[in-house]
CSV table of C-alpha atoms in Angstrom, one decimal:
chain,number,residue,atom,x,y,z
N,1,MET,CA,-6.0,-45.7,28.6
N,2,LYS,CA,-7.5,-43.0,30.9
N,3,ASN,CA,-3.9,-41.5,31.1
N,4,SER,CA,-3.6,-41.6,27.4
N,5,VAL,CA,-7.0,-39.8,26.9
N,6,ILE,CA,-5.8,-37.0,29.6
N,7,LEU,CA,-2.5,-36.6,27.8
N,8,LEU,CA,-4.1,-36.1,24.4
N,9,PHE,CA,-6.6,-33.6,25.9
N,10,PHE,CA,-3.7,-31.6,27.4
N,11,MET,CA,-1.9,-31.6,24.0
N,12,ALA,CA,-4.9,-30.5,22.2
N,13,MET,CA,-5.2,-27.6,24.6
N,14,LEU,CA,-1.6,-26.6,24.4
N,15,LEU,CA,-1.9,-26.6,20.4
N,16,SER,CA,-5.0,-24.6,20.7
N,17,CYS,CA,-3.5,-22.0,23.1
N,18,SER,CA,-0.3,-21.8,20.9
N,19,GLN,CA,-2.3,-21.0,17.8
N,20,THR,CA,-4.4,-18.4,19.8
N,21,TRP,CA,-1.1,-16.8,20.8
N,22,ALA,CA,0.2,-16.8,17.4
N,23,ASP,CA,-2.9,-15.2,16.0
N,24,ALA,CA,-2.9,-12.7,18.7
N,25,SER,CA,0.8,-11.7,18.1
N,26,PRO,CA,1.1,-8.2,16.8
N,27,LYS,CA,1.2,-7.6,13.2
N,28,LYS,CA,4.0,-5.5,11.8
N,29,VAL,CA,4.3,-3.2,8.6
N,30,LEU,CA,7.4,-1.4,7.3
N,31,VAL,CA,6.8,2.0,6.1
N,32,PHE,CA,9.8,3.2,3.7
N,33,THR,CA,10.0,6.8,2.6
N,34,LYS,CA,13.5,7.2,0.9
N,35,THR,CA,13.5,9.8,-1.8
N,36,THR,CA,16.2,10.6,-4.4
N,37,GLY,CA,14.1,12.9,-6.5
N,38,PHE,CA,11.3,15.2,-5.4
N,39,ARG,CA,10.4,14.9,-1.7
N,40,HIS,CA,6.8,15.5,-0.6
N,41,ALA,CA,6.3,17.9,2.4
N,42,ASN,CA,3.8,15.8,3.8
N,43,ILE,CA,5.8,12.7,4.5
N,44,GLU,CA,6.5,13.3,8.3
N,45,LYS,CA,2.6,14.0,8.9
N,46,GLY,CA,1.7,11.0,6.8
N,47,VAL,CA,3.9,8.7,8.8
N,48,THR,CA,2.5,10.1,12.0
N,49,VAL,CA,-1.2,9.5,10.7
N,50,LEU,CA,-0.2,5.9,9.3
N,51,LYS,CA,1.1,5.0,12.7
N,52,ASN,CA,-1.9,6.3,14.5
N,53,ILE,CA,-4.5,4.6,12.3
N,54,PHE,CA,-2.7,1.2,12.0
N,55,SER,CA,-2.0,1.0,15.6
N,56,LYS,CA,-5.9,1.2,16.3
N,57,GLU,CA,-6.0,-1.8,14.1
N,58,GLY,CA,-3.4,-3.8,16.1
N,59,ILE,CA,-0.8,-3.3,13.4
N,60,ALA,CA,2.6,-2.0,14.6
N,61,VAL,CA,4.4,0.4,12.2
N,62,SER,CA,8.2,0.8,11.8
N,63,HIS,CA,9.4,3.7,9.7
N,64,THR,CA,12.7,4.2,7.9
N,65,GLU,CA,14.5,5.6,4.9
N,66,ASP,CA,17.5,3.2,5.3
N,67,ALA,CA,17.5,0.8,2.2
N,68,ASN,CA,19.6,-1.5,4.1
N,69,VAL,CA,16.6,-2.6,6.0
N,70,PHE,CA,15.9,-4.9,3.2
N,71,LEU,CA,19.2,-6.9,3.8
N,72,ALA,CA,18.4,-7.2,7.7
N,73,ASP,CA,17.2,-10.5,9.2
N,74,SER,CA,14.6,-8.3,10.8
N,75,LEU,CA,12.9,-7.7,7.6
N,76,GLN,CA,11.0,-11.2,7.9
N,77,SER,CA,9.3,-9.9,11.0
N,78,PHE,CA,7.1,-7.7,8.7
N,79,GLN,CA,3.9,-8.8,7.1
N,80,ALA,CA,4.0,-6.0,4.4
N,81,VAL,CA,6.0,-3.0,3.2
N,82,ILE,CA,4.5,0.4,2.3
N,83,PHE,CA,6.3,2.7,-0.1
N,84,PHE,CA,5.1,6.1,0.8
N,85,SER,CA,6.1,8.8,-1.6
N,86,THR,CA,9.3,7.2,-2.5
N,87,THR,CA,10.9,8.8,-5.5
N,88,GLY,CA,13.6,8.1,-7.8
N,89,THR,CA,16.3,5.2,-7.7
N,90,ILE,CA,16.1,4.1,-3.9
N,91,LEU,CA,17.6,0.6,-3.9
N,92,ASN,CA,20.8,-0.8,-5.1
N,93,ALA,CA,21.1,-4.2,-6.7
N,94,GLU,CA,21.5,-6.0,-3.6
N,95,GLN,CA,18.7,-4.3,-1.9
N,96,LYS,CA,16.5,-4.9,-5.0
N,97,THR,CA,17.0,-8.6,-4.8
N,98,ALA,CA,16.3,-8.7,-1.2
N,99,PHE,CA,13.0,-6.8,-1.7
N,100,GLN,CA,12.0,-9.0,-4.4
N,101,LYS,CA,12.5,-12.2,-2.4
N,102,PHE,CA,10.7,-10.6,0.5
N,103,ILE,CA,7.6,-9.8,-1.6
N,104,GLU,CA,7.7,-13.1,-3.6
N,105,SER,CA,7.7,-14.9,-0.2
N,106,GLY,CA,4.1,-14.0,0.0
N,107,ARG,CA,4.5,-10.6,1.9
N,108,GLY,CA,2.3,-7.6,0.9
N,109,PHE,CA,3.0,-4.4,-0.8
N,110,MET,CA,1.2,-1.2,-0.7
N,111,GLY,CA,2.2,2.1,-2.7
N,112,ILE,CA,1.0,5.4,-1.7
N,113,HIS,CA,1.1,8.3,-4.3
N,114,ALA,CA,4.7,8.8,-5.4
N,115,ALA,CA,5.4,5.1,-5.0
N,116,ALA,CA,4.6,5.2,-8.8
N,117,ASP,CA,7.4,7.9,-9.2
N,118,THR,CA,10.0,5.4,-8.3
N,119,GLU,CA,12.5,2.8,-9.9
N,120,TYR,CA,11.7,3.7,-13.5
N,121,GLU,CA,14.5,1.3,-14.7
N,122,TRP,CA,13.4,-1.7,-12.8
N,123,PRO,CA,11.0,-4.1,-14.7
N,124,TRP,CA,10.1,-6.1,-11.9
N,125,TYR,CA,8.9,-3.0,-9.9
N,126,ALA,CA,6.9,-1.7,-12.8
N,127,ASN,CA,5.0,-5.1,-12.6
N,128,LEU,CA,4.7,-4.9,-8.9
N,129,VAL,CA,3.4,-1.0,-8.7
N,130,GLY,CA,1.3,-1.4,-11.9
N,131,ALA,CA,2.1,1.8,-13.5
N,132,TYR,CA,4.5,4.9,-13.5
N,133,PHE,CA,3.8,8.7,-12.9
N,134,ALA,CA,3.9,10.7,-15.9
N,135,SER,CA,2.7,14.2,-15.0
N,136,HIS,CA,0.1,16.2,-13.1
N,137,PRO,CA,-1.7,19.4,-13.1
N,138,ALA,CA,-2.2,21.6,-9.8
N,139,VAL,CA,-3.7,20.5,-6.8
N,140,GLN,CA,-7.6,20.7,-7.2
N,141,GLU,CA,-10.9,18.8,-6.5
N,142,ALA,CA,-11.9,16.1,-8.6
N,143,LYS,CA,-14.7,13.5,-9.0
N,144,ILE,CA,-13.6,9.8,-8.3
N,145,ASP,CA,-15.8,7.1,-9.8
N,146,VAL,CA,-15.5,4.2,-7.5
N,147,VAL,CA,-16.0,1.3,-9.8
N,148,ASN,CA,-15.5,-1.5,-7.3
N,149,ARG,CA,-17.1,-1.1,-3.8
N,150,LYS,CA,-16.7,-4.7,-2.6
N,151,HIS,CA,-12.9,-4.4,-1.9
N,152,LEU,CA,-11.6,-3.8,1.6
N,153,ALA,CA,-10.1,-0.5,0.5
N,154,THR,CA,-13.2,1.1,-1.2
N,155,ARG,CA,-16.3,-0.7,0.5
N,156,HIS,CA,-16.9,2.2,2.9
N,157,LEU,CA,-17.1,4.7,0.0
N,158,GLN,CA,-20.3,5.8,-2.0
N,159,LYS,CA,-20.1,5.4,-5.9
N,160,ILE,CA,-18.9,9.2,-6.4
N,161,TRP,CA,-16.2,10.6,-4.0
N,162,MET,CA,-15.2,14.2,-4.4
N,163,HIS,CA,-11.7,14.8,-3.1
N,164,LYS,CA,-9.0,17.5,-3.2
N,165,ASP,CA,-5.4,16.2,-4.1
N,166,GLU,CA,-2.6,16.0,-6.7
N,167,TRP,CA,-3.9,13.9,-9.6
N,168,TYR,CA,-1.2,11.8,-11.3
N,169,ASP,CA,-1.5,11.0,-15.1
N,170,PHE,CA,0.1,7.6,-15.4
N,171,LYS,CA,2.1,5.9,-18.1
N,172,ASP,CA,2.8,2.1,-18.8
N,173,VAL,CA,-0.2,1.0,-17.1
N,174,LYS,CA,-0.1,-2.6,-16.7
N,175,PRO,CA,-2.7,-4.5,-18.4
N,176,GLY,CA,-4.9,-6.8,-16.2
N,177,ILE,CA,-4.6,-4.7,-13.0
N,178,ASN,CA,-7.6,-4.6,-10.9
N,179,ILE,CA,-9.1,-1.1,-10.9
N,180,LEU,CA,-10.9,0.3,-7.8
N,181,MET,CA,-11.3,4.0,-8.6
N,182,MET,CA,-11.2,6.0,-11.8
N,183,LEU,CA,-10.7,9.7,-12.2
N,184,ASP,CA,-13.4,11.8,-14.0
N,185,GLU,CA,-11.2,14.2,-16.1
N,186,THR,CA,-14.2,16.4,-16.9
N,187,SER,CA,-14.5,17.2,-13.4
N,188,TYR,CA,-10.9,19.0,-13.1
N,189,LYS,CA,-8.5,20.8,-15.4
N,190,GLY,CA,-5.3,19.2,-16.8
N,191,GLY,CA,-5.9,15.6,-16.8
N,192,LYS,CA,-4.0,13.8,-19.7
N,193,MET,CA,-5.3,10.4,-19.8
N,194,GLY,CA,-8.9,10.6,-21.0
N,195,LYS,CA,-11.8,8.3,-20.3
N,196,PHE,CA,-9.4,5.6,-18.9
N,197,HIS,CA,-7.8,7.1,-15.8
N,198,PRO,CA,-7.3,4.7,-13.0
N,199,ILE,CA,-6.3,6.1,-9.7
N,200,ALA,CA,-6.3,3.2,-7.3
N,201,TRP,CA,-6.0,-0.6,-7.9
N,202,PHE,CA,-4.8,-4.0,-6.6
N,203,GLN,CA,-3.5,-7.1,-8.1
N,204,GLU,CA,-2.6,-10.7,-7.0
N,205,PHE,CA,0.4,-11.8,-8.9
N,206,LYS,CA,3.0,-14.7,-8.2
N,207,GLY,CA,1.7,-15.3,-4.6
N,208,TYR,CA,1.7,-11.8,-3.5
N,209,ARG,CA,-1.0,-9.1,-2.9
N,210,MET,CA,-0.5,-5.3,-3.8
N,211,PHE,CA,-2.6,-2.2,-3.6
N,212,TYR,CA,-1.9,1.2,-4.8
N,213,THR,CA,-3.5,4.6,-4.3
N,214,GLY,CA,-2.6,7.8,-6.2
N,215,LEU,CA,-4.0,9.8,-3.5
N,216,GLY,CA,-2.0,11.3,-0.5
N,217,HIS,CA,0.1,14.4,-1.9
N,218,THR,CA,-1.3,17.0,0.5
N,219,GLU,CA,-1.1,17.1,4.3
N,220,GLU,CA,-4.8,17.7,4.3
N,221,SER,CA,-5.4,14.5,2.4
N,222,PHE,CA,-4.3,12.4,5.5
N,223,ASP,CA,-7.0,14.2,7.4
N,224,ASP,CA,-9.8,12.7,5.4
N,225,LEU,CA,-11.4,9.9,7.1
N,226,ASN,CA,-12.3,8.3,3.8
N,227,PHE,CA,-8.7,8.2,2.7
N,228,GLN,CA,-7.7,7.0,6.0
N,229,LYS,CA,-10.1,4.0,5.7
N,230,GLN,CA,-8.9,3.3,2.3
N,231,LEU,CA,-5.3,3.0,3.6
N,232,ILE,CA,-6.5,0.7,6.5
N,233,GLY,CA,-8.4,-1.5,4.0
N,234,GLY,CA,-5.5,-1.5,1.6
N,235,LEU,CA,-3.0,-2.6,4.1
N,236,LYS,CA,-5.4,-5.2,5.6
N,237,TYR,CA,-5.9,-6.5,1.9
N,238,VAL,CA,-2.1,-6.9,1.2
N,239,MET,CA,-1.6,-8.5,4.5
N,240,GLY,CA,-4.3,-11.0,3.8
N,241,LYS,CA,-6.4,-10.1,6.9
């Protein structure tokens, strides 16, 4: 009896240690920046900033522009994928299928800026990203109304955030997306959406989590601590942390 109790005790300790080791294992995210249309000049700097801010959160970053990464077995080691200013048609049919299976297995997706200027002919991606890019005026400062300050990506913000960036107008906005921030078009010139102008949102759909922010066009935007904190919060959300 005594030996059985001791054995059970050590088995429980082993299971506890195994769980601790699993919890302590590094999280990994894939940053994908392939472009077949316009290429943003801040991609290189943005990737460097993403690596720096996420590493401080214990999240390892791998960066690639090779779409065959979605066909590799190593894809399963990532908890989320970030499309950072991807443009145009960036995946072939086989890569699309693999990426869709990866996301629908419960992994996270985060889109930054031109992720909405990507894969216009793919209905599944339209549902994932939540809207498509339509146009934009010149880079300028604008007023952002933070309409949800309880989310991981926005809880550090005040109700109003003045920020300088390139402000996307969107088309095909998906009904039911959870809007985090809205643009006040009276605060800048050239907006075309009117009073309903979302600029950051999230959704939980078919077992996955996604977050999108329209910010991130300029190099200077990645120096903004508020934007860095938004990216950290958005990633933690889609990873379920």
